[in-house]
PDB file of C-alpha atoms in Angstrom:
ATOM      1  CA  MET A   1      34.893  94.011  14.840  1.00 88.00           C
ATOM      2  CA  ILE A   2      34.386  95.295  11.294  1.00 89.00           C
ATOM      3  CA  VAL A   3      33.670  92.896   8.435  1.00 86.00           C
ATOM      4  CA  ILE A   4      34.405  93.809   4.805  1.00 88.00           C
ATOM      5  CA  ALA A   5      32.552  91.415   2.519  1.00 84.00           C
ATOM      6  CA  ALA A   6      32.238  91.001  -1.238  1.00 82.00           C
ATOM      7  CA  ARG A   7      32.273  88.482  -4.053  1.00 81.00           C
ATOM      8  CA  PRO A   8      35.703  87.490  -5.456  1.00 79.00           C
ATOM      9  CA  ALA A   9      37.632  90.061  -7.526  1.00 74.00           C
ATOM     10  CA  VAL A  10      35.586  93.032  -6.318  1.00 78.00           C
ATOM     11  CA  GLY A  11      38.381  94.680  -4.315  1.00 79.00           C
ATOM     12  CA  LYS A  12      38.288  93.482  -0.691  1.00 84.00           C
ATOM     13  CA  SER A  13      42.048  93.195  -0.259  1.00 85.00           C
ATOM     14  CA  THR A  14      42.790  96.557  -1.861  1.00 85.00           C
ATOM     15  CA  PHE A  15      40.076  98.192   0.219  1.00 87.00           C
ATOM     16  CA  ALA A  16      41.588  96.711   3.388  1.00 87.00           C
ATOM     17  CA  LEU A  17      45.084  97.791   2.351  1.00 88.00           C
ATOM     18  CA  ASP A  18      43.785 101.336   2.190  1.00 88.00           C
ATOM     19  CA  PHE A  19      42.801 101.166   5.861  1.00 89.00           C
ATOM     20  CA  ALA A  20      46.277  99.873   6.679  1.00 88.00           C
ATOM     21  CA  ARG A  21      48.006 102.565   4.631  1.00 86.00           C
ATOM     22  CA  SER A  22      45.956 105.346   6.148  1.00 87.00           C
ATOM     23  CA  ALA A  23      46.495 104.162   9.715  1.00 89.00           C
ATOM     24  CA  ALA A  24      50.201 103.405   9.405  1.00 89.00           C
ATOM     25  CA  ILE A  25      51.665 106.118   7.199  1.00 83.00           C
ATOM     26  CA  LYS A  26      49.221 108.986   7.632  1.00 84.00           C
ATOM     27  CA  ASN A  27      48.635 108.593  11.356  1.00 87.00           C
ATOM     28  CA  ASN A  28      51.673 106.525  12.412  1.00 89.00           C
ATOM     29  CA  LEU A  29      49.478 103.920  14.128  1.00 90.00           C
ATOM     30  CA  ALA A  30      50.881 100.412  14.525  1.00 92.00           C
ATOM     31  CA  THR A  31      48.920  98.101  12.225  1.00 91.00           C
ATOM     32  CA  VAL A  32      49.226  94.392  11.495  1.00 92.00           C
ATOM     33  CA  MET A  33      47.806  92.646   8.430  1.00 90.00           C
ATOM     34  CA  PHE A  34      47.522  88.866   8.351  1.00 92.00           C
ATOM     35  CA  SER A  35      47.294  87.904   4.691  1.00 88.00           C
ATOM     36  CA  LEU A  36      46.176  84.347   3.987  1.00 85.00           C
ATOM     37  CA  GLU A  37      45.569  85.113   0.308  1.00 82.00           C
ATOM     38  CA  MET A  38      48.281  87.405  -1.110  1.00 84.00           C
ATOM     39  CA  GLY A  39      52.002  86.986  -0.602  1.00 84.00           C
ATOM     40  CA  ARG A  40      54.256  89.670   0.828  1.00 83.00           C
ATOM     41  CA  ASN A  41      55.745  90.600  -2.557  1.00 83.00           C
ATOM     42  CA  GLU A  42      52.327  91.254  -4.087  1.00 85.00           C
ATOM     43  CA  ILE A  43      51.276  93.316  -1.065  1.00 86.00           C
ATOM     44  CA  ALA A  44      54.492  95.362  -1.181  1.00 83.00           C
ATOM     45  CA  MET A  45      54.009  95.992  -4.903  1.00 83.00           C
ATOM     46  CA  ARG A  46      50.429  97.187  -4.389  1.00 87.00           C
ATOM     47  CA  LEU A  47      51.446  99.442  -1.526  1.00 84.00           C
ATOM     48  CA  LEU A  48      54.254 100.954  -3.584  1.00 82.00           C
ATOM     49  CA  SER A  49      51.935 101.494  -6.549  1.00 84.00           C
ATOM     50  CA  ALA A  50      49.389 103.234  -4.348  1.00 83.00           C
ATOM     51  CA  GLU A  51      51.860 105.395  -2.465  1.00 80.00           C
ATOM     52  CA  ALA A  52      53.928 106.435  -5.470  1.00 77.00           C
ATOM     53  CA  THR A  53      50.867 106.796  -7.755  1.00 77.00           C
ATOM     54  CA  ILE A  54      52.563 104.636 -10.368  1.00 79.00           C
ATOM     55  CA  GLY A  55      50.696 102.066 -12.421  1.00 79.00           C
ATOM     56  CA  LEU A  56      50.755  98.593 -10.900  1.00 81.00           C
ATOM     57  CA  GLN A  57      51.454  96.971 -14.266  1.00 80.00           C
ATOM     58  CA  ASP A  58      54.366  99.363 -14.835  1.00 78.00           C
ATOM     59  CA  LEU A  59      55.929  98.186 -11.575  1.00 80.00           C
ATOM     60  CA  ARG A  60      55.372  94.541 -12.427  1.00 79.00           C
ATOM     61  CA  LYS A  61      56.839  94.879 -15.925  1.00 77.00           C
ATOM     62  CA  GLY A  62      59.603  97.287 -14.916  1.00 78.00           C
ATOM     63  CA  THR A  63      58.524  99.933 -17.419  1.00 79.00           C
ATOM     64  CA  ILE A  64      59.429 102.837 -15.146  1.00 81.00           C
ATOM     65  CA  LYS A  65      60.263 106.286 -16.498  1.00 81.00           C
ATOM     66  CA  ASP A  66      63.499 107.932 -15.412  1.00 82.00           C
ATOM     67  CA  GLU A  67      61.717 110.704 -13.522  1.00 80.00           C
ATOM     68  CA  GLN A  68      59.751 108.148 -11.488  1.00 81.00           C
ATOM     69  CA  TRP A  69      62.763 106.545  -9.793  1.00 85.00           C
ATOM     70  CA  SER A  70      63.199 109.374  -7.284  1.00 82.00           C
ATOM     71  CA  LYS A  71      59.527 109.115  -6.364  1.00 81.00           C
ATOM     72  CA  ILE A  72      59.890 105.359  -5.873  1.00 82.00           C
ATOM     73  CA  ALA A  73      62.943 105.794  -3.638  1.00 84.00           C
ATOM     74  CA  THR A  74      61.197 108.428  -1.504  1.00 81.00           C
ATOM     75  CA  THR A  75      58.070 106.312  -1.240  1.00 78.00           C
ATOM     76  CA  MET A  76      60.037 103.236  -0.185  1.00 81.00           C
ATOM     77  CA  GLY A  77      61.619 105.239   2.597  1.00 83.00           C
ATOM     78  CA  ARG A  78      58.205 106.233   3.937  1.00 84.00           C
ATOM     79  CA  MET A  79      56.938 102.675   3.622  1.00 83.00           C
ATOM     80  CA  ASN A  80      59.924 101.253   5.471  1.00 84.00           C
ATOM     81  CA  ASP A  81      59.546 103.709   8.359  1.00 85.00           C
ATOM     82  CA  ALA A  82      55.801 103.237   8.826  1.00 86.00           C
ATOM     83  CA  PRO A  83      54.615 100.890  11.626  1.00 89.00           C
ATOM     84  CA  LEU A  84      52.809  98.445   9.337  1.00 88.00           C
ATOM     85  CA  PHE A  85      53.516  94.757   9.974  1.00 90.00           C
ATOM     86  CA  ILE A  86      52.678  92.196   7.282  1.00 89.00           C
ATOM     87  CA  ASP A  87      52.362  88.491   8.110  1.00 89.00           C
ATOM     88  CA  ASP A  88      51.750  86.154   5.174  1.00 87.00           C
ATOM     89  CA  SER A  89      52.472  82.914   7.043  1.00 85.00           C
ATOM     90  CA  PRO A  90      50.354  80.052   5.633  1.00 80.00           C
ATOM     91  CA  ASN A  91      47.882  78.065   7.723  1.00 78.00           C
ATOM     92  CA  MET A  92      47.895  80.416  10.692  1.00 80.00           C
ATOM     93  CA  SER A  93      45.823  79.274  13.634  1.00 82.00           C
ATOM     94  CA  LEU A  94      43.772  81.469  15.921  1.00 85.00           C
ATOM     95  CA  MET A  95      46.266  80.842  18.699  1.00 86.00           C
ATOM     96  CA  GLU A  96      49.132  82.132  16.541  1.00 88.00           C
ATOM     97  CA  ILE A  97      47.220  85.226  15.470  1.00 90.00           C
ATOM     98  CA  ARG A  98      46.232  85.978  19.047  1.00 90.00           C
ATOM     99  CA  ALA A  99      49.806  85.535  20.307  1.00 92.00           C
ATOM    100  CA  LYS A 100      51.280  87.775  17.595  1.00 93.00           C
ATOM    101  CA  CYS A 101      48.699  90.480  18.236  1.00 94.00           C
ATOM    102  CA  ARG A 102      49.379  90.419  21.968  1.00 94.00           C
ATOM    103  CA  ARG A 103      53.111  90.717  21.330  1.00 94.00           C
ATOM    104  CA  LEU A 104      52.640  93.648  18.961  1.00 94.00           C
ATOM    105  CA  LYS A 105      50.302  95.316  21.439  1.00 94.00           C
ATOM    106  CA  GLN A 106      52.912  95.036  24.162  1.00 93.00           C
ATOM    107  CA  GLN A 107      55.925  96.033  22.060  1.00 93.00           C
ATOM    108  CA  HIS A 108      54.476  98.521  19.561  1.00 92.00           C
ATOM    109  CA  ASP A 109      51.114  99.612  21.021  1.00 92.00           C
ATOM    110  CA  LEU A 110      49.114  97.909  18.263  1.00 93.00           C
ATOM    111  CA  LYS A 111      46.141  99.983  17.053  1.00 93.00           C
ATOM    112  CA  LEU A 112      44.629  98.025  14.143  1.00 94.00           C
ATOM    113  CA  VAL A 113      44.344  94.362  13.098  1.00 94.00           C
ATOM    114  CA  ILE A 114      43.383  93.256   9.569  1.00 93.00           C
ATOM    115  CA  LEU A 115      42.707  89.659   8.501  1.00 92.00           C
ATOM    116  CA  ASP A 116      42.489  88.681   4.811  1.00 85.00           C
ATOM    117  CA  TYR A 117      40.353  86.642   4.793  1.00 78.00           C
ATOM    118  CA  LEU A 118      38.102  84.788   7.227  1.00 78.00           C
ATOM    119  CA  GLN A 119      37.171  81.730   5.142  1.00 77.00           C
ATOM    120  CA  LEU A 120      40.828  80.840   4.502  1.00 79.00           C
ATOM    121  CA  MET A 121      41.503  80.254   8.186  1.00 78.00           C
ATOM    122  CA  SER A 122      41.787  76.703   9.475  1.00 73.00           C
ATOM    123  CA  SER A 123      41.622  75.437  13.036  1.00 69.00           C
ATOM    124  CA  GLY A 124      43.589  72.287  12.261  1.00 66.00           C
ATOM    125  CA  LYS A 125      41.140  70.139  14.181  1.00 70.00           C
ATOM    126  CA  LYS A 126      38.071  68.109  13.374  1.00 70.00           C
ATOM    127  CA  VAL A 127      34.790  69.999  13.582  1.00 68.00           C
ATOM    128  CA  GLU A 128      31.204  69.045  12.892  1.00 72.00           C
ATOM    129  CA  SER A 129      30.858  71.500  10.004  1.00 72.00           C
ATOM    130  CA  ARG A 130      32.685  74.297   8.238  1.00 73.00           C
ATOM    131  CA  GLN A 131      29.958  76.672   9.388  1.00 77.00           C
ATOM    132  CA  GLN A 132      30.733  75.877  13.017  1.00 79.00           C
ATOM    133  CA  GLU A 133      34.449  76.418  12.395  1.00 79.00           C
ATOM    134  CA  VAL A 134      33.922  79.839  10.791  1.00 80.00           C
ATOM    135  CA  SER A 135      31.606  80.756  13.673  1.00 82.00           C
ATOM    136  CA  GLU A 136      34.419  80.008  16.113  1.00 84.00           C
ATOM    137  CA  PHE A 137      36.812  82.199  14.117  1.00 85.00           C
ATOM    138  CA  SER A 138      34.334  85.057  14.084  1.00 85.00           C
ATOM    139  CA  ARG A 139      33.710  84.877  17.810  1.00 87.00           C
ATOM    140  CA  ALA A 140      37.431  84.624  18.583  1.00 88.00           C
ATOM    141  CA  LEU A 141      38.206  87.746  16.542  1.00 90.00           C
ATOM    142  CA  LYS A 142      35.427  89.596  18.336  1.00 90.00           C
ATOM    143  CA  LEU A 143      36.946  88.637  21.692  1.00 91.00           C
ATOM    144  CA  LEU A 144      40.415  89.616  20.455  1.00 92.00           C
ATOM    145  CA  ALA A 145      39.165  93.092  19.574  1.00 92.00           C
ATOM    146  CA  LYS A 146      37.659  93.407  23.036  1.00 92.00           C
ATOM    147  CA  GLU A 147      40.775  92.116  24.787  1.00 93.00           C
ATOM    148  CA  LEU A 148      43.235  94.381  22.981  1.00 93.00           C
ATOM    149  CA  GLN A 149      40.771  97.271  22.660  1.00 93.00           C
ATOM    150  CA  VAL A 150      41.631  97.737  18.986  1.00 93.00           C
ATOM    151  CA  PRO A 151      39.459  97.505  15.862  1.00 93.00           C
ATOM    152  CA  VAL A 152      39.733  94.178  14.048  1.00 93.00           C
ATOM    153  CA  ILE A 153      38.901  94.269  10.328  1.00 93.00           C
ATOM    154  CA  ALA A 154      38.053  90.826   8.956  1.00 90.00           C
ATOM    155  CA  LEU A 155      37.536  90.268   5.244  1.00 90.00           C
ATOM    156  CA  SER A 156      34.888  87.749   4.235  1.00 85.00           C
ATOM    157  CA  GLN A 157      33.571  86.148   1.074  1.00 82.00           C
ATOM    158  CA  LEU A 158      29.923  86.382   0.062  1.00 80.00           C
ATOM    159  CA  ASN A 159      27.980  83.438  -1.308  1.00 76.00           C
ATOM    160  CA  ARG A 160      26.364  83.412  -4.753  1.00 73.00           C
ATOM    161  CA  GLY A 161      23.030  84.690  -3.460  1.00 66.00           C
ATOM    162  CA  SER A 162      23.425  88.140  -4.996  1.00 65.00           C
ATOM    163  CA  GLU A 163      24.236  86.670  -8.423  1.00 66.00           C
ATOM    164  CA  GLN A 164      20.895  84.876  -8.471  1.00 70.00           C
ATOM    165  CA  ARG A 165      18.921  88.064  -7.827  1.00 71.00           C
ATOM    166  CA  GLN A 166      17.968  90.717 -10.333  1.00 70.00           C
ATOM    167  CA  ASP A 167      19.381  93.349  -8.003  1.00 67.00           C
ATOM    168  CA  LYS A 168      23.040  92.313  -7.693  1.00 71.00           C
ATOM    169  CA  ARG A 169      23.758  94.492  -4.695  1.00 75.00           C
ATOM    170  CA  PRO A 170      24.844  92.278  -1.769  1.00 75.00           C
ATOM    171  CA  MET A 171      22.972  91.796   1.475  1.00 75.00           C
ATOM    172  CA  VAL A 172      24.176  90.806   4.937  1.00 76.00           C
ATOM    173  CA  SER A 173      22.383  87.478   4.525  1.00 75.00           C
ATOM    174  CA  ASP A 174      24.841  86.691   1.694  1.00 73.00           C
ATOM    175  CA  LEU A 175      27.733  86.273   4.140  1.00 73.00           C
ATOM    176  CA  ARG A 176      29.309  82.932   3.357  1.00 63.00           C
ATOM    177  CA  GLU A 177      29.366  79.864   5.631  1.00 61.00           C
ATOM    178  CA  SER A 178      28.185  81.477   8.830  1.00 61.00           C
ATOM    179  CA  GLY A 179      25.353  83.599  10.143  1.00 66.00           C
ATOM    180  CA  SER A 180      27.369  84.281  13.274  1.00 77.00           C
ATOM    181  CA  ILE A 181      29.584  86.708  11.343  1.00 78.00           C
ATOM    182  CA  GLU A 182      26.626  89.069  11.170  1.00 76.00           C
ATOM    183  CA  GLN A 183      25.959  88.609  14.887  1.00 80.00           C
ATOM    184  CA  ASP A 184      29.558  89.208  15.970  1.00 81.00           C
ATOM    185  CA  ALA A 185      30.283  92.167  13.677  1.00 82.00           C
ATOM    186  CA  ASP A 186      29.770  95.708  14.918  1.00 86.00           C
ATOM    187  CA  MET A 187      29.694  96.853  11.301  1.00 87.00           C
ATOM    188  CA  VAL A 188      29.556  95.092   7.938  1.00 83.00           C
ATOM    189  CA  ILE A 189      30.875  96.846   4.824  1.00 85.00           C
ATOM    190  CA  LEU A 190      29.569  95.305   1.606  1.00 84.00           C
ATOM    191  CA  LEU A 191      31.487  96.093  -1.590  1.00 83.00           C
ATOM    192  CA  HIS A 192      29.700  96.124  -4.934  1.00 78.00           C
ATOM    193  CA  ARG A 193      30.778  96.963  -8.477  1.00 75.00           C
ATOM    194  CA  GLU A 194      28.303  97.075 -11.318  1.00 73.00           C
ATOM    195  CA  ASP A 195      30.999  96.468 -13.927  1.00 66.00           C
ATOM    196  CA  VAL A 196      31.634  92.992 -12.474  1.00 64.00           C
ATOM    197  CA  TYR A 197      28.166  91.911 -13.595  1.00 61.00           C
ATOM    198  CA  ASP A 198      27.590  94.368 -16.444  1.00 63.00           C
ATOM    199  CA  LYS A 199      30.715  94.473 -18.606  1.00 56.00           C
ATOM    200  CA  GLU A 200      29.368  97.488 -20.498  1.00 55.00           C
ATOM    201  CA  SER A 201      28.920  99.482 -17.300  1.00 53.00           C
ATOM    202  CA  PRO A 202      31.235 102.522 -17.413  1.00 53.00           C
ATOM    203  CA  VAL A 203      33.879 102.906 -14.713  1.00 52.00           C
ATOM    204  CA  PRO A 204      33.676 106.499 -13.429  1.00 49.00           C
ATOM    205  CA  GLU A 205      36.807 108.553 -12.886  1.00 48.00           C
ATOM    206  CA  ARG A 206      35.564 109.388  -9.398  1.00 44.00           C
ATOM    207  CA  PRO A 207      32.644 108.081  -7.325  1.00 44.00           C
ATOM    208  CA  THR A 208      29.352 109.921  -7.100  1.00 41.00           C
ATOM    209  CA  SER A 209      26.699 109.873  -4.414  1.00 36.00           C
ATOM    210  CA  SER A 210      24.180 108.721  -7.008  1.00 35.00           C
ATOM    211  CA  SER A 211      26.107 105.531  -7.791  1.00 39.00           C
ATOM    212  CA  PRO A 212      27.525 104.120  -4.552  1.00 40.00           C
ATOM    213  CA  SER A 213      29.585 100.957  -4.741  1.00 54.00           C
ATOM    214  CA  THR A 214      29.887 100.408  -1.000  1.00 54.00           C
ATOM    215  CA  VAL A 215      27.206  99.957   1.633  1.00 53.00           C
ATOM    216  CA  MET A 216      28.070 100.085   5.333  1.00 53.00           C
ATOM    217  CA  VAL A 217      25.712  98.034   7.436  1.00 53.00           C
ATOM    218  CA  PRO A 218      25.732  98.329  11.228  1.00 50.00           C
ATOM    219  CA  PRO A 219      23.994  94.984  11.936  1.00 51.00           C
ATOM    220  CA  ARG A 220      22.162  96.235  15.010  1.00 44.00           C
ATOM    221  CA  THR A 221      20.765  99.372  13.393  1.00 36.00           C
ATOM    222  CA  SER A 222      19.921  99.891   9.719  1.00 33.00           C
ATOM    223  CA  TRP A 223      21.324 100.207   6.227  1.00 39.00           C
ATOM    224  CA  LEU A 224      23.596 103.197   5.751  1.00 38.00           C
ATOM    225  CA  PRO A 225      24.872 103.985   2.231  1.00 39.00           C
ATOM    226  CA  SER A 226      28.256 105.626   2.009  1.00 38.00           C
ATOM    227  CA  ARG A 227      29.315 108.366  -0.377  1.00 37.00           C
ATOM    228  CA  ASP A 228      32.986 108.183  -1.357  1.00 39.00           C
ATOM    229  CA  THR A 229      33.012 104.521  -2.194  1.00 40.00           C
ATOM    230  CA  THR A 230      34.801 103.412  -5.342  1.00 40.00           C
ATOM    231  CA  PRO A 231      37.298 100.584  -4.558  1.00 39.00           C
ATOM    232  CA  ALA A 232      40.836 100.791  -5.858  1.00 37.00           C
ATOM    233  CA  SER A 233      40.439  97.991  -8.365  1.00 33.00           C
ATOM    234  CA  ARG A 234      38.283 100.329 -10.466  1.00 32.00           C
ATOM    235  CA  THR A 235      41.273 102.518 -11.218  1.00 29.00           C
ATOM    236  CA  TRP A 236      44.561 101.859 -12.960  1.00 33.00           C
ATOM    237  CA  ARG A 237      46.450 102.124  -9.669  1.00 37.00           C
ATOM    238  CA  ALA A 238      46.076  99.999  -6.575  1.00 43.00           C
ATOM    239  CA  ARG A 239      44.813 103.008  -4.641  1.00 41.00           C
ATOM    240  CA  PRO A 240      41.341 103.505  -3.127  1.00 39.00           C
ATOM    241  CA  ALA A 241      41.765 106.719  -1.149  1.00 35.00           C
ATOM    242  CA  ALA A 242      44.447 107.157   1.489  1.00 35.00           C
ATOM    243  CA  ALA A 243      48.000 106.065   2.285  1.00 34.00           C
ATOM    244  CA  GLY A 244      49.879 103.322   4.146  1.00 34.00           C
ATOM    245  CA  SER A 245      52.983 101.132   4.042  1.00 34.00           C
ATOM    246  CA  SER A 246      54.903  98.024   5.017  1.00 34.00           C
ATOM    247  CA  ARG A 247      57.780  97.342   7.363  1.00 36.00           C
ATOM    248  CA  TRP A 248      57.931  93.862   8.892  1.00 37.00           C
ATOM    249  CA  LEU A 249      57.595  90.624   6.973  1.00 33.00           C
ATOM    250  CA  PRO A 250      57.907  87.462   9.096  1.00 35.00           C
ATOM    251  CA  SER A 251      59.929  84.250   8.811  1.00 34.00           C
ATOM    252  CA  GLY A 252      63.032  85.871   7.341  1.00 31.00           C
ATOM    253  CA  ALA A 253      60.999  87.624   4.681  1.00 32.00           C
ATOM    254  CA  GLN A 254      62.211  90.589   2.711  1.00 32.00           C
ATOM    255  CA  THR A 255      60.691  93.854   1.583  1.00 33.00           C
ATOM    256  CA  LEU A 256      61.618  96.550  -0.936  1.00 32.00           C
ATOM    257  CA  ARG A 257      63.832  99.417   0.160  1.00 32.00           C
ATOM    258  CA  SER A 258      65.277 100.527  -3.136  1.00 32.00           C
ATOM    259  CA  ARG A 259      65.051  99.572  -6.755  1.00 34.00           C
ATOM    260  CA  GLY A 260      67.685  99.489  -9.469  1.00 39.00           C
ATOM    261  CA  PRO A 261      67.473  99.117 -13.224  1.00 38.00           C
ATOM    262  CA  HIS A 262      67.418  95.327 -12.906  1.00 40.00           C
ATOM    263  CA  GLY A 263      64.669  95.095 -10.305  1.00 41.00           C
ATOM    264  CA  PRO A 264      64.116  95.500  -6.559  1.00 39.00           C
ATOM    265  CA  VAL A 265      66.972  95.460  -4.110  1.00 37.00           C
ATOM    266  CA  PRO A 266      65.792  93.426  -1.089  1.00 38.00           C
ATOM    267  CA  ALA A 267      66.697  94.199   2.496  1.00 36.00           C
ATOM    268  CA  THR A 268      65.931  92.167   5.601  1.00 34.00           C
ATOM    269  CA  THR A 269      63.354  93.946   7.730  1.00 37.00           C
ATOM    270  CA  HIS A 270      62.759  94.262  11.435  1.00 40.00           C
ATOM    271  CA  ASP A 271      61.166  91.256  13.107  1.00 44.00           C
ATOM    272  CA  PRO A 272      59.287  92.127  16.362  1.00 41.00           C
ATOM    273  CA  ARG A 273      59.599  88.559  17.579  1.00 43.00           C
ATOM    274  CA  ARG A 274      63.305  89.104  18.229  1.00 43.00           C
TER     275      ARG A 274
END
């Protein structure tokens, strides 16, 4: 199990989407993303922005240049064909997530599971404390990864501990609501952006090894700084590094296949439950 953790608005979701895009469209590996935070339309828009290298705000406002329409149409075709399954059902339980993952493993040879994010999950039952509940979620995801033999990427919030220190870089001890997340994780990736705390901090065009914004922490070994680390939210596009896509949206949802002058043309997508 891999945990991606950061304070709000640092870029966890975009960073996780990059894993999904890379696995699904670049390597054609079946990937499922359970999004408890963003809706399917927002996810589809971010994926399209990243894949087509078109500004996210341009897509939202519809200020698309004539020469960009062909790129959008081509990109939507790749997105629709890629084996990336998006589930934005609210209030999903562990039992539902486990059942859907097992079904996708059986039907599509599932290779990657992403959950956004851990603290938004709810068991729907009375527990002694929220910390105990999050601990159960963490352990269950660890067991799911072992059962299906696939990596499970779980996003997690950090507490305000880093904001109270002079050095704002996060630590594993800042993981919110549960110390068991650190125990269950095989690797923790901590995202950090100086410009979140220092508004005058310049945003580089490309990351440098001298100013890392991501630290990968294998909990059972030692700190390991990464090199190519700038999250997507630091650029004008929703694109960290690689590529990915979207195909299935549950519960009769719709995704974008083509776009006309008056907005997206929706089309019902494949539902693996049928």
